[in-house]
Coordinates of C-alpha atoms and ligand atoms in Angstrom, one line a residue:
M72 CA 21.1 95.2 80.4
K73 CA 21.5 97.9 77.8
C74 CA 24.0 99.7 79.9
F75 CA 26.6 97.0 79.4
L76 CA 26.4 97.1 75.6
F77 CA 28.7 100.1 75.5
F78 CA 31.8 98.9 77.4
G79 CA 35.1 100.2 76.2
V80 CA 33.9 103.1 74.1
Y81 CA 34.7 105.7 76.8
L82 CA 38.1 106.7 75.3
F83 CA 36.6 107.1 71.9
L84 CA 33.7 109.2 73.1
S85 CA 35.8 111.4 75.3
L86 CA 38.2 112.1 72.4
A87 CA 35.5 112.6 69.9
W88 CA 33.2 114.6 72.1
P89 CA 35.0 117.0 74.4
S90 CA 31.8 118.0 76.1
L91 CA 32.0 114.7 78.0
G92 CA 35.0 116.2 79.8
A93 CA 35.5 117.9 83.2
S94 CA 32.5 120.2 83.2
A95 CA 29.8 117.4 83.4
R96 CA 27.5 117.3 86.4
S97 CA 26.5 113.9 87.8
D98 CA 22.9 112.8 88.1
G99 CA 24.0 110.8 91.2
V100 CA 26.0 111.5 94.3
V101 CA 29.7 112.1 93.8
F102 CA 31.3 111.9 97.3
C103 CA 34.9 113.2 97.3
Y104 CA 37.1 112.6 100.3
Y105 CA 39.7 115.3 100.8
G106 CA 42.8 114.5 103.0
E107 CA 43.7 117.9 104.3
W108 CA 47.3 116.7 104.8
A109 CA 47.7 116.8 101.0
N110 CA 48.5 120.5 101.6
E111 CA 51.9 119.4 103.0
R112 CA 52.9 117.4 99.8
A113 CA 55.8 118.6 97.7
S114 CA 55.6 120.7 94.6
A115 CA 53.1 119.4 92.1
G116 CA 51.6 117.1 94.7
R117 CA 50.6 120.1 97.0
F118 CA 46.8 120.3 97.1
G119 CA 44.7 123.2 98.5
V120 CA 41.0 123.9 98.9
S121 CA 41.3 126.0 95.7
D122 CA 42.1 122.7 93.8
L123 CA 38.8 121.1 94.7
P124 CA 36.5 120.3 91.7
T125 CA 33.3 122.0 92.8
N126 CA 31.7 121.2 89.4
L127 CA 32.3 117.4 89.7
C128 CA 31.8 116.5 93.4
T129 CA 28.4 116.8 94.9
H130 CA 29.8 116.2 98.4
I131 CA 33.3 117.1 99.7
V132 CA 34.4 115.3 102.9
Y133 CA 37.1 117.1 104.9
S134 CA 39.3 114.3 106.5
F135 CA 40.0 113.7 109.4
L136 CA 38.8 114.8 112.8
L137 CA 40.4 112.6 115.5
L138 CA 39.3 111.6 119.0
D139 CA 41.1 113.3 121.9
G140 CA 41.6 110.1 123.9
P141 CA 38.7 108.1 125.3
T142 CA 36.9 111.3 126.4
G143 CA 34.3 112.1 123.8
N144 CA 36.2 115.3 122.9
I145 CA 37.5 115.8 119.3
I146 CA 40.6 117.2 117.7
A147 CA 40.4 119.2 114.5
P148 CA 43.3 119.3 112.0
K149 CA 45.7 122.2 112.4
P150 CA 45.1 124.6 109.5
T151 CA 48.1 125.2 107.2
S152 CA 49.0 127.5 104.3
N153 CA 51.8 126.5 101.9
E154 CA 53.0 128.3 98.8
G155 CA 49.7 130.0 98.3
K156 CA 47.5 127.0 98.9
T157 CA 45.5 126.5 102.1
N158 CA 43.4 123.8 103.8
Y159 CA 41.5 126.3 105.9
V160 CA 37.9 125.2 106.9
A161 CA 36.6 128.8 106.2
D162 CA 38.0 128.6 102.6
L163 CA 36.4 125.1 102.2
I164 CA 33.0 126.2 103.4
A165 CA 33.2 129.3 101.1
L166 CA 33.2 126.9 98.1
K167 CA 29.4 126.8 98.6
E168 CA 29.4 130.3 97.2
I169 CA 30.7 128.9 93.9
N170 CA 28.3 126.0 93.9
A171 CA 25.2 126.5 96.1
D172 CA 24.3 122.8 95.8
L173 CA 27.6 121.5 97.1
K174 CA 27.5 119.7 100.5
I175 CA 30.5 119.8 102.7
L176 CA 31.0 117.2 105.4
A177 CA 33.7 116.5 108.0
A178 CA 34.9 112.9 108.6
I179 CA 36.1 111.5 111.9
G180 CA 38.4 108.5 112.3
G181 CA 40.4 106.9 109.6
W182 CA 42.8 103.9 109.6
S183 CA 45.3 105.4 112.0
E184 CA 42.7 106.3 114.6
G185 CA 41.6 102.7 114.8
S186 CA 39.3 101.6 117.7
D187 CA 41.3 102.6 120.8
N188 CA 39.3 105.8 121.5
F189 CA 36.1 105.0 119.6
S190 CA 35.4 101.8 121.6
P191 CA 35.5 103.2 125.2
V192 CA 33.6 106.3 124.1
V193 CA 30.6 104.6 122.4
N194 CA 30.3 101.9 125.1
D195 CA 29.8 104.6 127.9
D196 CA 26.5 106.4 127.7
A197 CA 27.8 109.7 129.2
L198 CA 30.9 109.8 127.0
R199 CA 28.8 108.9 123.9
A200 CA 26.5 111.8 124.7
N201 CA 29.4 114.2 125.1
F202 CA 30.8 112.9 121.8
V203 CA 27.5 113.6 120.0
K204 CA 27.3 117.1 121.5
N205 CA 30.9 117.9 120.5
L206 CA 30.4 116.6 116.9
Y207 CA 27.1 118.6 116.6
E208 CA 28.9 121.8 117.8
Y209 CA 31.8 121.3 115.4
I210 CA 29.6 120.7 112.4
D211 CA 27.2 123.5 113.3
S212 CA 29.7 126.2 114.3
N213 CA 31.9 125.7 111.2
G214 CA 29.1 125.6 108.6
F215 CA 29.4 122.0 107.6
D216 CA 26.5 120.1 106.1
G217 CA 27.1 116.8 108.0
L218 CA 29.4 114.2 109.5
D219 CA 31.0 111.1 108.1
L220 CA 31.9 108.3 110.5
D221 CA 35.1 106.5 109.6
W222 CA 35.6 104.1 112.4
E223 CA 37.9 101.3 111.1
Y224 CA 36.3 99.2 112.5
P225 CA 33.7 98.5 115.3
S226 CA 34.6 95.4 117.3
Q227 CA 38.0 95.1 115.5
R228 CA 41.5 96.3 115.9
G229 CA 41.4 96.5 119.7
G230 CA 37.6 97.2 120.0
L231 CA 35.0 95.3 122.1
E232 CA 32.4 92.9 120.9
T233 CA 29.7 95.3 122.0
D234 CA 31.0 98.0 119.6
K235 CA 28.8 96.6 116.8
E236 CA 25.6 97.4 118.8
K237 CA 26.9 100.6 120.3
F238 CA 27.9 101.9 116.9
V239 CA 24.2 101.8 116.0
S240 CA 23.4 103.8 119.1
L241 CA 26.0 106.4 118.1
V242 CA 24.6 106.7 114.6
K243 CA 21.0 106.9 115.8
E244 CA 21.8 109.6 118.4
L245 CA 23.8 111.6 115.9
K246 CA 21.0 111.4 113.4
E247 CA 18.5 112.6 116.1
A248 CA 20.7 115.5 117.1
F249 CA 21.4 116.5 113.4
T250 CA 17.8 116.1 112.0
P251 CA 16.5 119.6 113.2
K252 CA 19.1 121.3 111.0
G253 CA 19.0 118.7 108.2
Y254 CA 22.6 117.7 108.6
L255 CA 23.7 114.4 107.0
V256 CA 25.2 111.4 108.8
T257 CA 27.1 109.0 106.6
S258 CA 29.7 106.3 107.2
A259 CA 32.5 104.6 105.3
V260 CA 32.5 100.9 105.8
A261 CA 34.5 97.7 105.1
V262 CA 33.1 95.5 102.5
T263 CA 33.5 91.7 103.0
Q264 CA 30.9 89.4 104.7
A265 CA 33.5 88.7 107.4
H266 CA 33.7 92.4 108.3
I267 CA 29.9 92.8 108.3
D268 CA 29.6 89.8 110.7
L269 CA 32.1 91.5 113.1
S270 CA 31.2 95.2 112.8
Y271 CA 27.9 96.1 111.2
D272 CA 24.2 95.7 111.9
V273 CA 23.4 96.5 108.3
T274 CA 19.6 96.9 108.6
A275 CA 19.9 99.3 111.6
L276 CA 22.7 101.3 110.0
N277 CA 20.7 101.5 106.8
E278 CA 17.7 103.0 108.7
H279 CA 19.7 105.9 110.2
L280 CA 22.5 106.7 107.8
D281 CA 22.0 109.0 104.8
Y282 CA 24.7 107.3 102.8
I283 CA 26.9 104.2 103.3
N284 CA 30.3 104.6 101.6
L285 CA 31.6 101.2 100.5
M286 CA 35.4 101.1 100.8
T287 CA 35.6 98.9 97.7
Y288 CA 39.4 99.2 97.4
D289 CA 42.5 98.0 99.2
L290 CA 41.3 94.5 98.2
H291 CA 44.9 93.5 97.6
G292 CA 48.2 94.8 98.9
T293 CA 51.5 93.7 100.5
W294 CA 49.6 91.8 103.3
D295 CA 48.9 89.2 100.6
T296 CA 51.3 86.6 99.4
E297 CA 51.1 87.6 95.7
T298 CA 50.5 90.6 93.6
G299 CA 46.9 91.7 93.1
A300 CA 44.9 94.8 91.8
N301 CA 43.7 97.4 94.3
A302 CA 40.1 97.1 93.4
P303 CA 39.1 94.6 90.7
L304 CA 35.4 95.0 89.6
Y305 CA 35.1 91.2 88.9
P306 CA 37.5 88.3 89.9
Q307 CA 41.0 88.5 88.6
E308 CA 42.1 85.8 86.2
T309 CA 44.4 84.4 88.8
D310 CA 41.9 84.4 91.7
A311 CA 40.8 81.1 93.3
P312 CA 37.1 80.5 92.5
T313 CA 36.2 80.9 96.2
L314 CA 38.1 84.1 96.8
N315 CA 35.2 86.6 96.3
L316 CA 37.4 89.6 96.8
N317 CA 36.1 92.0 94.2
V318 CA 33.9 95.1 93.9
N319 CA 30.9 93.3 92.5
N320 CA 30.8 90.7 95.3
S321 CA 31.1 93.5 97.9
V322 CA 28.1 95.4 96.5
H323 CA 26.0 92.2 96.5
V324 CA 27.1 91.4 100.0
W325 CA 25.9 94.7 101.4
I326 CA 22.6 94.5 99.5
N327 CA 22.0 90.9 100.6
N328 CA 22.6 92.0 104.2
G329 CA 19.8 94.6 104.0
A330 CA 21.3 97.8 102.6
S331 CA 19.1 99.9 100.3
P332 CA 21.0 100.3 97.0
S333 CA 20.1 104.0 96.8
K334 CA 22.0 104.6 100.0
L335 CA 25.1 102.8 98.9
L336 CA 27.9 104.8 97.2
L337 CA 30.5 102.8 95.3
G338 CA 34.1 103.5 96.5
L339 CA 36.6 104.3 93.7
A340 CA 40.3 104.6 94.3
N341 CA 42.4 107.4 92.8
Y342 CA 45.5 105.4 93.7
G343 CA 47.2 102.1 93.1
K344 CA 48.7 99.5 95.3
S345 CA 52.4 98.8 94.4
F346 CA 54.8 95.9 95.0
T347 CA 58.4 95.1 94.2
L348 CA 58.4 91.9 92.2
T349 CA 60.7 89.0 92.9
S350 CA 61.6 88.6 89.2
L351 CA 60.5 89.5 85.7
E352 CA 59.5 85.9 85.0
N353 CA 56.0 86.7 86.3
T354 CA 54.7 90.2 86.0
G355 CA 50.9 89.5 86.2
T356 CA 48.5 89.4 89.1
G357 CA 49.3 86.4 91.3
A358 CA 53.0 87.0 91.0
P359 CA 55.5 86.6 93.8
F360 CA 56.9 89.8 95.3
D361 CA 59.6 90.8 97.8
G362 CA 58.0 93.8 99.4
A363 CA 56.1 97.1 99.0
G364 CA 56.6 99.1 95.8
A365 CA 58.9 102.1 96.1
P366 CA 57.4 105.4 97.5
G367 CA 56.1 107.9 94.9
P368 CA 57.9 111.2 94.5
Y369 CA 55.0 113.3 95.9
T370 CA 53.0 111.0 98.3
G371 CA 56.1 109.3 99.7
A372 CA 54.5 106.1 101.0
A373 CA 55.8 102.6 100.1
G374 CA 53.1 100.4 98.6
T375 CA 50.8 103.1 97.4
L376 CA 51.0 105.5 94.4
A377 CA 48.7 108.4 93.5
Y378 CA 47.1 108.1 90.1
Y379 CA 49.0 111.2 89.0
E380 CA 52.3 109.6 90.1
I381 CA 51.5 106.6 87.9
C382 CA 50.4 108.5 84.8
E383 CA 53.2 111.0 85.0
D384 CA 55.9 108.3 85.2
Q385 CA 54.3 106.4 82.3
Q386 CA 54.1 109.6 80.3
N387 CA 57.7 110.4 80.9
N388 CA 59.1 106.9 80.4
P389 CA 56.7 105.2 78.0
S390 CA 59.2 102.6 76.7
E391 CA 60.0 101.4 80.3
W392 CA 56.4 100.6 81.2
S393 CA 54.4 97.5 80.3
V394 CA 50.7 98.2 80.9
T395 CA 47.9 95.5 80.9
E396 CA 44.3 96.6 81.0
V397 CA 41.7 93.9 81.7
E398 CA 38.8 95.6 80.0
G399 CA 36.0 96.9 82.3
N400 CA 37.8 95.5 85.3
Y401 CA 41.3 96.6 86.4
V402 CA 44.8 97.7 85.2
Y403 CA 48.2 96.5 86.2
A404 CA 51.6 97.7 85.0
N405 CA 55.3 97.3 85.7
K406 CA 58.5 99.2 85.2
D407 CA 61.3 96.7 85.8
L408 CA 60.5 95.2 89.2
Q409 CA 58.1 98.0 90.2
W410 CA 54.5 96.7 89.9
V411 CA 51.3 98.6 90.4
G412 CA 47.6 97.5 90.2
Y413 CA 45.2 100.5 89.8
D414 CA 42.3 102.0 87.9
N415 CA 42.4 104.2 84.8
P416 CA 39.6 106.4 83.3
N417 CA 38.2 103.3 81.4
T418 CA 37.9 101.1 84.4
I419 CA 36.5 103.9 86.5
Y420 CA 34.0 104.6 83.8
A421 CA 33.0 100.9 83.8
K422 CA 32.6 100.8 87.6
A423 CA 30.5 104.0 87.8
R424 CA 28.3 102.6 85.0
Y425 CA 28.0 99.4 87.1
A426 CA 27.0 101.5 90.1
K427 CA 24.2 103.0 88.1
E428 CA 23.1 99.7 86.7
M429 CA 22.9 98.3 90.2
G430 CA 20.7 101.2 91.3
L431 CA 23.4 102.6 93.7
G432 CA 23.0 106.3 94.9
G433 CA 26.3 107.2 93.3
I434 CA 30.1 107.0 93.6
M435 CA 32.7 107.9 96.2
Y436 CA 36.4 108.7 95.8
W437 CA 39.3 108.2 98.0
A438 CA 40.7 110.7 97.6
V439 CA 40.2 113.9 95.5
D440 CA 43.8 114.9 96.0
L441 CA 45.2 111.7 94.4
D442 CA 43.5 112.1 91.0
D443 CA 45.5 114.1 88.4
F444 CA 44.0 117.3 89.9
S445 CA 46.4 119.7 88.1
G446 CA 46.4 117.9 84.7
L447 CA 50.1 116.7 84.8
C448 CA 49.1 114.0 82.3
G449 CA 46.5 115.9 80.2
S450 CA 43.1 117.3 81.3
K451 CA 42.4 117.8 85.0
Y452 CA 40.6 115.2 87.1
P453 CA 40.5 112.3 84.6
L454 CA 39.3 109.7 87.1
I455 CA 36.5 111.8 88.7
S456 CA 35.4 113.0 85.3
A457 CA 35.3 109.4 84.0
G458 CA 33.2 108.3 87.0
V459 CA 30.7 111.1 86.5
N460 CA 30.4 110.3 82.8
G461 CA 30.1 106.5 83.4
Y462 CA 27.3 107.0 86.0
N463 CA 25.5 109.4 83.7
S464 CA 25.9 107.1 80.6
C465 CA 23.5 104.5 82.0
H466 CA 19.8 105.4 82.0
Ligands
NAG584 C1 28.4 89.6 90.6 O1 28.2 89.0 91.9 C2 27.0 88.2 92.0 C3 26.9 87.8 93.4 O2 28.0 87.2 93.9 C4 27.2 87.0 91.0 O3 26.0 86.2 91.1 C5 27.4 87.5 89.6 O4 27.7 86.4 88.8 C6 28.7 88.4 89.6 N1 28.8 89.0 88.3 C7 29.9 88.7 87.5 C8 29.9 89.3 86.2 O5 30.9 88.1 88.0

């Protein structure tokens, strides 16, 4: 347990020892999702391929390919170029010239894609074969190193009960098609036992997937009846003892269901979940709220704030913010009635250290473009750097 003796010293070390900063290489996997639509964001939020941290991420995942109806055909994102920044696939693949060890994958699916097209395709042998062929051709012809499946989620959100079994067929057939070229097949997955029961044959998936990306975030949000942190490592002080909605519990659930720890990557969120409080009488977790938090100035979505939107506003208006860090677990903060639960470099460090202690293969970030990639609040990529350092700190 020696890893846990050093909680809370990250800030001290990173100030006293600058070499722990952004140039560190991880001794585990650092899987960085890149939402290519970040190229459309305004001003300082605009993100291009040239912003990607090729020194910190071991794997970059271009998101998202979509399904072209229930046909087995796929739709690639439309390339864009804005104010000197691009999201072009050719520019992305060219990053391997900077770091020859970098792996670049494409992801298919996402929350908005849901199950409407995945389900009919995987349940039909001919459509599934067409899907596998199209995915292989896309990966192979563009120079990618693999594919990440982001079906959210088999047998849910309009899918069929048989999706759970046919998802395994899809993964197995993709792996067979990809093996001659050594391409990777990975998947992002939901993390509660209830989701596993509905969607995942863990033992079979574990056999065929190279990595399983645990989406250990979005554990609380405006679908709840009270405020809660996006991704608490351990239970929140206000949680009912039976709630079990935390990162530690999720990791144990996947391992107990048959996943190899070395194939699991711990999901880390470069964003917070925000709420508009009912009153200032209760500003903790478990507080009543009236609705989603106000949209951020760059990402523009109610209920979610990029880490750089949180840190920039706190830096510009320090006296208006009240920030509470539950050490080694989660952070929450409010400015008047605007409340956000999130991670800072200290909690990310603790979680990455936890991932190493648990024998996991590494860490995963949603999303690289939501960290402070341009250094608005200080040095660039504080959360990804903290995760790399946290994982490396435990031997
Ligand atoms: C982590 O989860 C496991 C399994 O649920 C539990 O036994 C353990 O006590 C948890 N650790 C902490 C510190 O809560």
